Short mmCIF file of C-alpha atoms in Angstrom, two decimals:
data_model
loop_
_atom_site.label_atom_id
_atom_site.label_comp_id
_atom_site.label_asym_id
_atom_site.label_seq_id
_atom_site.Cartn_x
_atom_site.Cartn_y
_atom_site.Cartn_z
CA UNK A 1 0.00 0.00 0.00
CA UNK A 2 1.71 3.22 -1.09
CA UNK A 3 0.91 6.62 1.01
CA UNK A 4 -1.46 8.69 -0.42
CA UNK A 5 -0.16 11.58 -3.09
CA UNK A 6 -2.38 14.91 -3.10
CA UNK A 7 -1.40 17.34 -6.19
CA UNK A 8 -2.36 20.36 -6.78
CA UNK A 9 -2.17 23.24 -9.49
CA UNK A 10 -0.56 26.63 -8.48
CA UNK A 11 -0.23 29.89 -10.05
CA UNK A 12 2.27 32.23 -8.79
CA UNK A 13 1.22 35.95 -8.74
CA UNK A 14 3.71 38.36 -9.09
CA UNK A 15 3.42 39.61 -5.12
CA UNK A 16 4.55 35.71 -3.94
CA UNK A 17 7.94 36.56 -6.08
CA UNK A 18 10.83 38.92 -5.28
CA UNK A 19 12.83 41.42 -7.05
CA UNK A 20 14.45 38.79 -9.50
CA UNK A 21 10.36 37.44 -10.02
CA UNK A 22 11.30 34.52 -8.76
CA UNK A 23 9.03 33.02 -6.04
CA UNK A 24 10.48 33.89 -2.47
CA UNK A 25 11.85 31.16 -0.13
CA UNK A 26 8.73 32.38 2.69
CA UNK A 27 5.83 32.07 -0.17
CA UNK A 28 7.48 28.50 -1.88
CA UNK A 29 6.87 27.02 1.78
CA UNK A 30 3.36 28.84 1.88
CA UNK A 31 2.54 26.74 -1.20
CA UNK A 32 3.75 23.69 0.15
CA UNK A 33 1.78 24.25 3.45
CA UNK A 34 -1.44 24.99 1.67
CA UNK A 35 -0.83 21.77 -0.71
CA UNK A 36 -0.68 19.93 2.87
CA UNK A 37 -3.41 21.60 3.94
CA UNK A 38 -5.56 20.63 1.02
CA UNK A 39 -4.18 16.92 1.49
CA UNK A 40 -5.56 16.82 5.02
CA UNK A 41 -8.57 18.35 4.35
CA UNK A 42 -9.21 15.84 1.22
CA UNK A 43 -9.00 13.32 4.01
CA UNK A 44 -10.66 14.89 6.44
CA UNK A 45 -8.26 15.22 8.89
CA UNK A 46 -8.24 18.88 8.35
CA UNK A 47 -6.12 20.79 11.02
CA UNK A 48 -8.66 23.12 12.44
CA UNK A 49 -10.61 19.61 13.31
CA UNK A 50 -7.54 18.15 14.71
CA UNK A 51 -7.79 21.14 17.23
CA UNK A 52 -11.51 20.76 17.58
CA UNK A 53 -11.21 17.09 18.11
CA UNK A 54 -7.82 16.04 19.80
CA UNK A 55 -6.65 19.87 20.76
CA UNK A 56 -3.42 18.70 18.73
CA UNK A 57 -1.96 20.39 15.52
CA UNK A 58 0.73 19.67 13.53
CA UNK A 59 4.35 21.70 13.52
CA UNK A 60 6.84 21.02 11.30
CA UNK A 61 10.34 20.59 12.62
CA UNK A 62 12.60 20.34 10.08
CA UNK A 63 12.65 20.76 6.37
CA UNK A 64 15.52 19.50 3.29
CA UNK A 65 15.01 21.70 0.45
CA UNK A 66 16.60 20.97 -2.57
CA UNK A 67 16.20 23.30 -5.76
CA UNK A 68 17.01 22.47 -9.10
CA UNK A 69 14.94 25.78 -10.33
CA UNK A 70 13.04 28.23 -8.94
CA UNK A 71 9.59 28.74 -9.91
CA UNK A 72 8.78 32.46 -11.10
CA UNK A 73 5.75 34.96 -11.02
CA UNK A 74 3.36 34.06 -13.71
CA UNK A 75 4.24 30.24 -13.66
CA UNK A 76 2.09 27.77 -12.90
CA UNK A 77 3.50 24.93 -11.51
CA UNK A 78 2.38 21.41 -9.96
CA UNK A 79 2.65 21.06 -6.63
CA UNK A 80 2.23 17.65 -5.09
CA UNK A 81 2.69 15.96 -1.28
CA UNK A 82 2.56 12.84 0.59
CA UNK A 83 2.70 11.73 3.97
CA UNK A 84 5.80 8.82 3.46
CA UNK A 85 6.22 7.32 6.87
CA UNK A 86 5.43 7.89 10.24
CA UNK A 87 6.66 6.35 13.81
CA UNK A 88 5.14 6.72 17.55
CA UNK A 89 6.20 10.54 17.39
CA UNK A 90 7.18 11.83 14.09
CA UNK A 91 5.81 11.81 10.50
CA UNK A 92 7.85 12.42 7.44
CA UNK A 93 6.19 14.03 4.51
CA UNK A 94 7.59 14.72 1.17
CA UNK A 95 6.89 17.31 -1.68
CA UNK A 96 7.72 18.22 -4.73
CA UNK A 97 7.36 20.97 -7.31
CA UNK A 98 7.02 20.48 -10.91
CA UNK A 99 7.19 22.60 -14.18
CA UNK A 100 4.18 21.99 -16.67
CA UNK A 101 6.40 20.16 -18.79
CA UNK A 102 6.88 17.59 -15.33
CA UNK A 103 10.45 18.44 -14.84
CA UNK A 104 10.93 18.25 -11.24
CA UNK A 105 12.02 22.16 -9.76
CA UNK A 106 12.11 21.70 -6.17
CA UNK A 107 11.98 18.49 -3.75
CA UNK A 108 11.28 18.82 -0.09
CA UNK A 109 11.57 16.77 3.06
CA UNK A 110 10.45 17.44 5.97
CA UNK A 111 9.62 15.76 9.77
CA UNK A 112 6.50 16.75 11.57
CA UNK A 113 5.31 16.27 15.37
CA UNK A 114 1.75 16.15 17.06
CA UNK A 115 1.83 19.09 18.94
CA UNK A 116 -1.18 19.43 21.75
CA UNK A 117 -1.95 23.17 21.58
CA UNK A 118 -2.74 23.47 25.45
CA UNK A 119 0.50 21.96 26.83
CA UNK A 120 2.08 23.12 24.16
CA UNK A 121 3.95 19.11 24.42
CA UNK A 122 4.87 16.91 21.40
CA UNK A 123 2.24 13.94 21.92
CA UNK A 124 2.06 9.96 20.43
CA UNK A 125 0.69 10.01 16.95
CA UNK A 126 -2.80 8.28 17.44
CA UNK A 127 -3.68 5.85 14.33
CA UNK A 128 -6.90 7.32 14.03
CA UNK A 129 -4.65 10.82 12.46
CA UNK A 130 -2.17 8.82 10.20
CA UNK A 131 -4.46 6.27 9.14
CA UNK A 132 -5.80 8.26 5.94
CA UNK A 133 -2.21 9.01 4.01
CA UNK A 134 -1.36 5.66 4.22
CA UNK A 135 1.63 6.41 5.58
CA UNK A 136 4.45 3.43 5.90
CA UNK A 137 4.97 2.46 9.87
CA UNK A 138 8.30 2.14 10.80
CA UNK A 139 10.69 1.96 13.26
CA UNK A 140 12.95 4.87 12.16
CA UNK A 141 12.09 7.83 9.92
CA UNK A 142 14.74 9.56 7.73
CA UNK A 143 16.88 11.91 9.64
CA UNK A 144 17.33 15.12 8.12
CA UNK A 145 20.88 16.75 7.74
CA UNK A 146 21.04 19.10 11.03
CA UNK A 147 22.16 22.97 9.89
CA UNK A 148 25.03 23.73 11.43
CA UNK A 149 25.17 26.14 14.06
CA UNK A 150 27.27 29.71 14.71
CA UNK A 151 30.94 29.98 16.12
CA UNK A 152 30.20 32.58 18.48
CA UNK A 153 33.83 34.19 17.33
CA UNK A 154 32.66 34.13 13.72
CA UNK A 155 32.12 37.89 12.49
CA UNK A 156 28.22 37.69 11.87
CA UNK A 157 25.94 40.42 9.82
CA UNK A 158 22.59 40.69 12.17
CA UNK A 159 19.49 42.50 12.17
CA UNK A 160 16.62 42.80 14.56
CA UNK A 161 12.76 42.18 13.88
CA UNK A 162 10.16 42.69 15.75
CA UNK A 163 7.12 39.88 14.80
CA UNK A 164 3.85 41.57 13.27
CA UNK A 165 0.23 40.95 13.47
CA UNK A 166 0.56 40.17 10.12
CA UNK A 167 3.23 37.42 10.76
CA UNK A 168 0.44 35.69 13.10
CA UNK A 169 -1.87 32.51 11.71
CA UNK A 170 -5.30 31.70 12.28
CA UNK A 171 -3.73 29.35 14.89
CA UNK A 172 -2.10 32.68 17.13
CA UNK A 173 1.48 31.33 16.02
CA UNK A 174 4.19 32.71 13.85
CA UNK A 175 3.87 31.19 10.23
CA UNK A 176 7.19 28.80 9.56
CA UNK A 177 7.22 31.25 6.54
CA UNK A 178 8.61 34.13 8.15
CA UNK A 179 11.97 32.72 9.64
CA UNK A 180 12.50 32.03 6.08
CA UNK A 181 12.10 35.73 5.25
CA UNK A 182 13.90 36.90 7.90
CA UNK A 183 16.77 34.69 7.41
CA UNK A 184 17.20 35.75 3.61
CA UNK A 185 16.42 40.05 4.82
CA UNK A 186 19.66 39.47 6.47
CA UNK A 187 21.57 38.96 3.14
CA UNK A 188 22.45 41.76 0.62
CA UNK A 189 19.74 42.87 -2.17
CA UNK A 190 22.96 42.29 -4.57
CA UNK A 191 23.65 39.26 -3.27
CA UNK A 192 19.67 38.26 -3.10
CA UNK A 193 19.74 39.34 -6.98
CA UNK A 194 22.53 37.42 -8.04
CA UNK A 195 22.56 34.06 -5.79
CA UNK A 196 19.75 31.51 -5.74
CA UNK A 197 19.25 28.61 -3.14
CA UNK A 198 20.08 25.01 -4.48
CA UNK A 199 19.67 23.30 -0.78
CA UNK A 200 18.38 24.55 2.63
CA UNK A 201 18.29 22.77 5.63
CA UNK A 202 16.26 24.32 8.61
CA UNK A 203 15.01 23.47 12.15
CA UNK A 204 12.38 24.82 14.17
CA UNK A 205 13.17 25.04 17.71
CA UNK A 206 11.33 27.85 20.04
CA UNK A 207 8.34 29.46 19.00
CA UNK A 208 8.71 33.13 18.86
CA UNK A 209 5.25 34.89 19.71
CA UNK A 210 3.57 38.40 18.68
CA UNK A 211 5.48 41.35 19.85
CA UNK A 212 8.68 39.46 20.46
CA UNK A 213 12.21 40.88 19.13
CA UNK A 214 14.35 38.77 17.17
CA UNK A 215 17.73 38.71 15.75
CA UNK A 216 18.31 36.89 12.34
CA UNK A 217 22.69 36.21 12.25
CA UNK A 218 24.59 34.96 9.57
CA UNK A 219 28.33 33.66 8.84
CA UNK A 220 29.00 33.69 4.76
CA UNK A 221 31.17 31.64 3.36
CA UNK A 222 32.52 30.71 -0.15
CA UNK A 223 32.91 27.17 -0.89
CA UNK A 224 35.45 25.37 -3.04
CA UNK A 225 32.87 24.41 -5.61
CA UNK A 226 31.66 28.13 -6.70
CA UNK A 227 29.02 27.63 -4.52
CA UNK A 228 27.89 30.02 -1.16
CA UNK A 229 27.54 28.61 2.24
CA UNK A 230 25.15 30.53 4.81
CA UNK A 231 24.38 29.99 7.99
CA UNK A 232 21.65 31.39 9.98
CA UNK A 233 20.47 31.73 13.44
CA UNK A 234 17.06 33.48 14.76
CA UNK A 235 17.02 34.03 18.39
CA UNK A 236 14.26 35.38 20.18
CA UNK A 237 14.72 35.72 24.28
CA UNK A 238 18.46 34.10 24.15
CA UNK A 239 16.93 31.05 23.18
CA UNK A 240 17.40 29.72 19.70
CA UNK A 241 14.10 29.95 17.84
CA UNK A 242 15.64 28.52 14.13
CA UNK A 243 18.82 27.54 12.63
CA UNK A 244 19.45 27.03 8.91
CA UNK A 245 22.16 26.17 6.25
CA UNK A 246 21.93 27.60 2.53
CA UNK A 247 23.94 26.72 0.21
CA UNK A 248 24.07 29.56 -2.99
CA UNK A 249 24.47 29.37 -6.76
CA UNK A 250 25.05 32.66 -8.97
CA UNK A 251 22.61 33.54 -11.78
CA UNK A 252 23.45 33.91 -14.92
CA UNK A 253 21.41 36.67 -15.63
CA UNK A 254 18.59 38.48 -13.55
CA UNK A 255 15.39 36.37 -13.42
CA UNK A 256 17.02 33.24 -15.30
CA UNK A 257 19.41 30.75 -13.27
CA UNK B 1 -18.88 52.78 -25.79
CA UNK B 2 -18.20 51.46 -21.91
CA UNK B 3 -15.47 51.34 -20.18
CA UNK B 4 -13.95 47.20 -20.74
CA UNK B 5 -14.81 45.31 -17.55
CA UNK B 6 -11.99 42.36 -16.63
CA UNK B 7 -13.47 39.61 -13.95
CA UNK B 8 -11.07 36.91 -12.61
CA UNK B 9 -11.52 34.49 -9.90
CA UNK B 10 -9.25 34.52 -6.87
CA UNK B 11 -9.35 31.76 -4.18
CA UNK B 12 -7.85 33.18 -0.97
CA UNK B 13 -5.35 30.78 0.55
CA UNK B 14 -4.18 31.01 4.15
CA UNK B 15 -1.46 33.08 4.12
CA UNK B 16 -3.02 35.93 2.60
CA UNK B 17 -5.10 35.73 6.09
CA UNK B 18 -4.64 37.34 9.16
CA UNK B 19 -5.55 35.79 12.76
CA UNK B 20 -9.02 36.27 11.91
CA UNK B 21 -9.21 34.44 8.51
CA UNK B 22 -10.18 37.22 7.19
CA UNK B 23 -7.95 38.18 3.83
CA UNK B 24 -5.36 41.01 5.22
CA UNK B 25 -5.34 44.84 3.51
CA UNK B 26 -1.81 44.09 2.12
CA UNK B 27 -3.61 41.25 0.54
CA UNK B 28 -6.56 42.50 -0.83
CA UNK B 29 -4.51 45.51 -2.39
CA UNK B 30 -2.03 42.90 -3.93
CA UNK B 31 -5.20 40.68 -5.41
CA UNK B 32 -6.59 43.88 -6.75
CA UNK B 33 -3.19 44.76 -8.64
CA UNK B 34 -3.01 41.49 -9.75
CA UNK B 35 -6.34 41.79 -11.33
CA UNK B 36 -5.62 45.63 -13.34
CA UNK B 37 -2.12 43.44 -13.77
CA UNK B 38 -3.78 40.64 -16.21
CA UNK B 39 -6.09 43.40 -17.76
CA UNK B 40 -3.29 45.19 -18.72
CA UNK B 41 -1.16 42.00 -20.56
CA UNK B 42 -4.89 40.92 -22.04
CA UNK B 43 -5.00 44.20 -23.79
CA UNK B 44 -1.69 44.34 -24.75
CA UNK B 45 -0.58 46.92 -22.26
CA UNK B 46 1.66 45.07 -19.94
CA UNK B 47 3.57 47.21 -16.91
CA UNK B 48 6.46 45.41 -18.90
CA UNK B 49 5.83 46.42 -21.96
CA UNK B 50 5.06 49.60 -21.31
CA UNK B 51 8.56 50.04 -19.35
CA UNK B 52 10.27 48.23 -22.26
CA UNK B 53 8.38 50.50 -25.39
CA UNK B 54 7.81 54.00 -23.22
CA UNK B 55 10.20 54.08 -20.12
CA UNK B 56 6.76 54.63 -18.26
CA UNK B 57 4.76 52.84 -15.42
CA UNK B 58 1.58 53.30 -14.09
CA UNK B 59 1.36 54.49 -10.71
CA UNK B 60 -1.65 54.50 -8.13
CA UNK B 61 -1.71 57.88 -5.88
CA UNK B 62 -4.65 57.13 -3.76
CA UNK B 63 -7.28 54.30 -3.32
CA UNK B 64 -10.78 54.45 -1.71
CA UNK B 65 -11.56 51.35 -0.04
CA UNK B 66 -15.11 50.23 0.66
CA UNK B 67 -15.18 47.28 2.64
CA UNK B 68 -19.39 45.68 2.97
CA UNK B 69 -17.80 42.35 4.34
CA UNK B 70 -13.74 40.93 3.87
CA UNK B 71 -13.58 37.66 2.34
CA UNK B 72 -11.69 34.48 4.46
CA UNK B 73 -9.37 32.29 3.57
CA UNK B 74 -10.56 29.36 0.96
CA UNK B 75 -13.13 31.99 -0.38
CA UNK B 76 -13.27 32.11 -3.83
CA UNK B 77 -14.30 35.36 -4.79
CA UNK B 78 -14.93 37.59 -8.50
CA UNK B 79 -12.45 40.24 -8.97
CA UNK B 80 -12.82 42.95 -11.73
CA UNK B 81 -12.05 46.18 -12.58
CA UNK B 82 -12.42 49.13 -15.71
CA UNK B 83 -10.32 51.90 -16.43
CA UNK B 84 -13.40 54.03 -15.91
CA UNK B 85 -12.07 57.80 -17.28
CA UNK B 86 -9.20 59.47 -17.93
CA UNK B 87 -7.67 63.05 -18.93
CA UNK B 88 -4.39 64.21 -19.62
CA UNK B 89 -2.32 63.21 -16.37
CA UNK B 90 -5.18 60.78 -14.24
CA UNK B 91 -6.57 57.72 -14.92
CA UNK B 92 -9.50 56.64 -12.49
CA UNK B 93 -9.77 53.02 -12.46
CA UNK B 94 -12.48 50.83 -10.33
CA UNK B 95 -12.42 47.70 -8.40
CA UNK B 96 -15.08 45.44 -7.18
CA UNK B 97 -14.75 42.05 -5.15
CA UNK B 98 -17.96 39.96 -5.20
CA UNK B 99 -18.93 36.61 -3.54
CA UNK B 100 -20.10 33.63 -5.55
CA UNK B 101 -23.33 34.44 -4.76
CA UNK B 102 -22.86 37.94 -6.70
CA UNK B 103 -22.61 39.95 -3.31
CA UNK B 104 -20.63 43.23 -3.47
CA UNK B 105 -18.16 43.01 -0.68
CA UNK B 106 -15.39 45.63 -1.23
CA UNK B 107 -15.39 48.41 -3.69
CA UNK B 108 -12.40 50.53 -4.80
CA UNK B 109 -11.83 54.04 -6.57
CA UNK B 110 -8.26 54.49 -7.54
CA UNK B 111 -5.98 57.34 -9.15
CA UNK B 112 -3.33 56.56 -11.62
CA UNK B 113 -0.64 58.43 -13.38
CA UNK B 114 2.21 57.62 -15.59
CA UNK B 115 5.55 57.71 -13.91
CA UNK B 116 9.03 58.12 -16.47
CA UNK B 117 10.88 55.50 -14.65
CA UNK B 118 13.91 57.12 -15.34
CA UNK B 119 13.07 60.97 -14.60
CA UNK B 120 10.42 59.72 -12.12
CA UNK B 121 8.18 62.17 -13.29
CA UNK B 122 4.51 62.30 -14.01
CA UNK B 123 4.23 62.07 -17.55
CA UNK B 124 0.73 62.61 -20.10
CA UNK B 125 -0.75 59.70 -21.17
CA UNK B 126 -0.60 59.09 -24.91
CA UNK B 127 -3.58 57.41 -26.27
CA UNK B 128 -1.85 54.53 -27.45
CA UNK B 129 -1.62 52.89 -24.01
CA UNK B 130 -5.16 54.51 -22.77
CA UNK B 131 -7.30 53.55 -25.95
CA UNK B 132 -7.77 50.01 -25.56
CA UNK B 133 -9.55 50.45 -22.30
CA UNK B 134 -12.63 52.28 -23.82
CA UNK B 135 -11.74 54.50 -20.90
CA UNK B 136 -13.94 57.42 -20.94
CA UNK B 137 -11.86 60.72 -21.77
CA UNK B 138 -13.01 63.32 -19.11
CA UNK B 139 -12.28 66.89 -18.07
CA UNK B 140 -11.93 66.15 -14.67
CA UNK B 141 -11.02 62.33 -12.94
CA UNK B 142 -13.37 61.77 -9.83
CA UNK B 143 -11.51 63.62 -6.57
CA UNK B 144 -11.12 60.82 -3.99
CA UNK B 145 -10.97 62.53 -0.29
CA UNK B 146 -8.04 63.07 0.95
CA UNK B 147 -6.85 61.34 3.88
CA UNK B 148 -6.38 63.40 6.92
CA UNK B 149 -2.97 64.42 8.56
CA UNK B 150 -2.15 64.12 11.76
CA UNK B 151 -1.90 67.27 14.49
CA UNK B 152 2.09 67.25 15.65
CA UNK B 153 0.25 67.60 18.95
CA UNK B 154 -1.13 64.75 19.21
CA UNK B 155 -0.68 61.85 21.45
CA UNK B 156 0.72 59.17 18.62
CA UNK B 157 1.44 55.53 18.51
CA UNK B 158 4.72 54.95 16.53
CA UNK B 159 7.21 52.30 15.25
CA UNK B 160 10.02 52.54 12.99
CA UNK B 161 10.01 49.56 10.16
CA UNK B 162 13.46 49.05 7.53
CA UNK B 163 11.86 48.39 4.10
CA UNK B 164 12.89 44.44 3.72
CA UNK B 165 14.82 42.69 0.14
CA UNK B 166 11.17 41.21 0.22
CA UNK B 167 9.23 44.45 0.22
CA UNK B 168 10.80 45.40 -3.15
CA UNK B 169 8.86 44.50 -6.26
CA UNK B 170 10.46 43.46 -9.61
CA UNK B 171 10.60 46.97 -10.50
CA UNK B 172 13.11 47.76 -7.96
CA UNK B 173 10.01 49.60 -6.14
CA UNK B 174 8.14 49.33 -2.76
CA UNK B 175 5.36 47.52 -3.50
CA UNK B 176 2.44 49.67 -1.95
CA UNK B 177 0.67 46.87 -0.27
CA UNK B 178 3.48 47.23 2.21
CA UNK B 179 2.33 50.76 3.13
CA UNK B 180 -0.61 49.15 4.58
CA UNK B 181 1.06 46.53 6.68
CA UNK B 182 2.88 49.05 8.19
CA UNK B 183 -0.13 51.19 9.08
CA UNK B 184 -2.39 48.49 10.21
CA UNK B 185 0.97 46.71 12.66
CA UNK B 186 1.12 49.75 14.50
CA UNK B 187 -2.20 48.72 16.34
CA UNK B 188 -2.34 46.43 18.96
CA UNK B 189 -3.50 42.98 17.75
CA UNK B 190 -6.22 42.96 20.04
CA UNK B 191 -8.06 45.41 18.30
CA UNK B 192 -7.30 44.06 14.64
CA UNK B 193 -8.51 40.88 15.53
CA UNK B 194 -11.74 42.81 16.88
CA UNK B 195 -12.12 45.02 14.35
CA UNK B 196 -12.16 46.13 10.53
CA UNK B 197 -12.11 48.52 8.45
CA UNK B 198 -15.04 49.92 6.88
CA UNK B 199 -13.74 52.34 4.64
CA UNK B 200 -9.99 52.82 3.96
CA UNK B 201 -8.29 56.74 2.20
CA UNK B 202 -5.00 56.38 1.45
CA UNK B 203 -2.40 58.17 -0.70
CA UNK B 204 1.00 57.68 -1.62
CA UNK B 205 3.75 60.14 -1.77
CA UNK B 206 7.14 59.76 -1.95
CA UNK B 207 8.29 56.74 -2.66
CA UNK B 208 10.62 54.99 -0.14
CA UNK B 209 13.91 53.05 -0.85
CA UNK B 210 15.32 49.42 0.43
CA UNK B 211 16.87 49.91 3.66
CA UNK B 212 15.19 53.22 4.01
CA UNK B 213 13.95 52.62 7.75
CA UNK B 214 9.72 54.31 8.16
CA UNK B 215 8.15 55.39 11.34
CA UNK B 216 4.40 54.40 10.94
CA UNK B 217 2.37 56.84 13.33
CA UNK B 218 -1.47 56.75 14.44
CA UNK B 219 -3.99 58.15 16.19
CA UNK B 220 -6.91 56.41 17.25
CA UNK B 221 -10.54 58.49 17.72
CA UNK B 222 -14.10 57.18 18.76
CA UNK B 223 -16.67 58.17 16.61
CA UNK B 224 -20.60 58.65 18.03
CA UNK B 225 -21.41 55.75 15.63
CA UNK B 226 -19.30 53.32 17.38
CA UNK B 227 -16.97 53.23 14.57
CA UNK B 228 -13.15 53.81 15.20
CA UNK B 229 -11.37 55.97 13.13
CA UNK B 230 -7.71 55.95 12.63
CA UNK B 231 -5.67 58.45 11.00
CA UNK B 232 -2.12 57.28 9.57
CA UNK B 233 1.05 58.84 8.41
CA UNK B 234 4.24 56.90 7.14
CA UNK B 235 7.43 59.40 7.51
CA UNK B 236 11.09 58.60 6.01
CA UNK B 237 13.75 60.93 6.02
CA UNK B 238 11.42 63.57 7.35
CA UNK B 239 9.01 63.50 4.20
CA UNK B 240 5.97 61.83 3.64
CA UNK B 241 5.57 59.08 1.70
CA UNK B 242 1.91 57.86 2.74
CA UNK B 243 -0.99 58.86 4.77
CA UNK B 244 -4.36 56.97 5.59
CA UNK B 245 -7.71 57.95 7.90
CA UNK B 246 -9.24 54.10 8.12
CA UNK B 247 -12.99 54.01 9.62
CA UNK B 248 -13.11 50.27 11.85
CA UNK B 249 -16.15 48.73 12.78
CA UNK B 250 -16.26 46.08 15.61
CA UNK B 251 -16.77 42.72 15.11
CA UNK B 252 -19.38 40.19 16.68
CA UNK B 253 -17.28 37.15 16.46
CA UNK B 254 -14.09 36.01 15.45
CA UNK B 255 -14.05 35.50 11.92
CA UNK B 256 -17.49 36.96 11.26
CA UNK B 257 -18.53 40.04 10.51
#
């Protein structure tokens, strides 16, 4: 029995891209998050009755991001999920992005937890959750590649935020989305003009809340292969609320790879 | 000969919500662009184009915002709009968002000119990119009310906001939606999530820059009709660049009107 695969069409509209047109690292994990959404809903395990029902929501933890091409405004691309495997605590769930030719753009791992919204406590995933993806039950699922964290010596670029109203969900939590954004704000326009992603690797570790400062740091460093290595911290209350790895390619030319 | 009317179909996903569900002002601005955006390119009038063949842009200098009832997230609603009249130097354009059911829920009045990207100066408006929206050629565009300013005396609410890599558009610009995150942020979530704005003036000055840092001020007034009204002014480097009076109503119940 394979898990169940949800895809869905998406067009991007020129405010989900940035200044190249290409689609932003915050709004590419919107997508994926709606696709999952959709996924859930389809079999009605939607999250809002997961809270109803259970008081338990999913939270990502981690997510592998690997980018062969990014997606830009106008484009309408294929976007498609399923829920791989699953043990007593975590689930792994894959996606992918696809041209309308099928060429695969992006591919995306990633390890979710059953979070119970009062306690606020990672809880057992009950079958009666999993059951409709199908999912594969085993002992182990895939470990992710940790991001690397900051030398504390390191000479880091940092800039405070402060978190919006507007960075708040339906839920009254800070969408994933917006480490992402402030993790790339951090960088350079040049640099964010002439660089794309090819891989990022990010954890979730603290939840920042509404009002709170952070401060997004990063170390930049050129790798042997013509590639960029970045590496990001947010911290929010001296406690580390998301780490992350990118590793950069130049473009070619502005809005092309 | 009428004005030609463009209708597209948006389905709200969830991160164009706020806490409420309900789709946020940034948003709604940015679906409304998106709309005058594919009228354009269908009648061969692209921004592009029009930057590549002229060196000009269009530019919106104020909106009037009507607001009957905001659409939530995994609404789909009818977007449309018509370059309603023009003369030399303004073009008024309309908006209207409508349920499925065919219910008006926001209406918008805007004011256009044409901006020489390089000079960025208001230019006249040749025919050739006005004529093919049967726009009505007028003596005078419709005068949208001005939004008030605020009295220096006043007891304000401010924060200071740098304009983000993301806030830039492909035209190198600050995308205007922005302007209204900035101005609804500065009040206290409490009351966003309990309110919502009725009726929205806002103008745009001068434009602000990437890593130009704003201060977004307001003052909050009761009105005898139990509406709140807001007044808003975003500052950088001493000028103006936007200003706002928003009328709120209060809400029954989350999510609901």
């Amino acid at each position: 029995m394979t898990a169940h695969r949800y895809t869905e069409d998406h067009t991007i509209p020129f405010y989900e891209g940035d200044v190249t047109n290409r689609i932003t690292m915050a709004m590419l994990i919107n997508v994926l998050m709606l696709c999952s959404d959709h996924q859930n809903a389809a079999l009605g395990v939607a999250q809002q009755s997961l809270i109803d029902q259970y008081g338990v929501g999913w939270v990502v933890t981690q997510y592998a991001i690997t980018i062969k091409r990014l997606p830009v405004a106008d484009d309408t691309v294929k976007v498609s999920t399923r829920g791989t495997s699953y043990n007593r605590f975590f689930a792994y769930r894959e996606f992918w992005i696809h041209d309308e030719q099928g060429n695969e753009l992006v591919k995306v791992d990633s390890i979710w937890v059953l979070m119970d919204e009062k306690a606020r406590k990672i809880t057992e995933i009950p079958e009666s959750i999993i059951k409709p993806y199908r999912s594969e039950n085993v002992r182990r699922v895939p470990r992710l590649k940790r991001p690397e964290r900051l030398d504390s010596n390191a000479e880091l670029t940092t800039k405070k935020y402060q978190v919006r109203a507007s960075d708040i969900d339906f839920n009254g939590h800070v969408n994933n989305a917006h480490y992402l954004e402030w993790m790339t704000d951090v960088l350079p326009l040049d640099f964010l003009v002439s660089h794309q992603p090819e891989q990022i690797n990010i954890r979730f570790e603290n939840e920042v809340k509404y009002g709170n400062f952070v401060s997004s740091s990063v170390l930049v460093e050129s790798q042997d292969n013509d590639r960029i290595k970045t590496i990001h911290e947010i911290m929010s209350n001296d406690k580390l609320s998301s780490s992350a790895t990118f590793i950069w390619k130049k473009n070619d030319v502005k809005g092309n790879e």
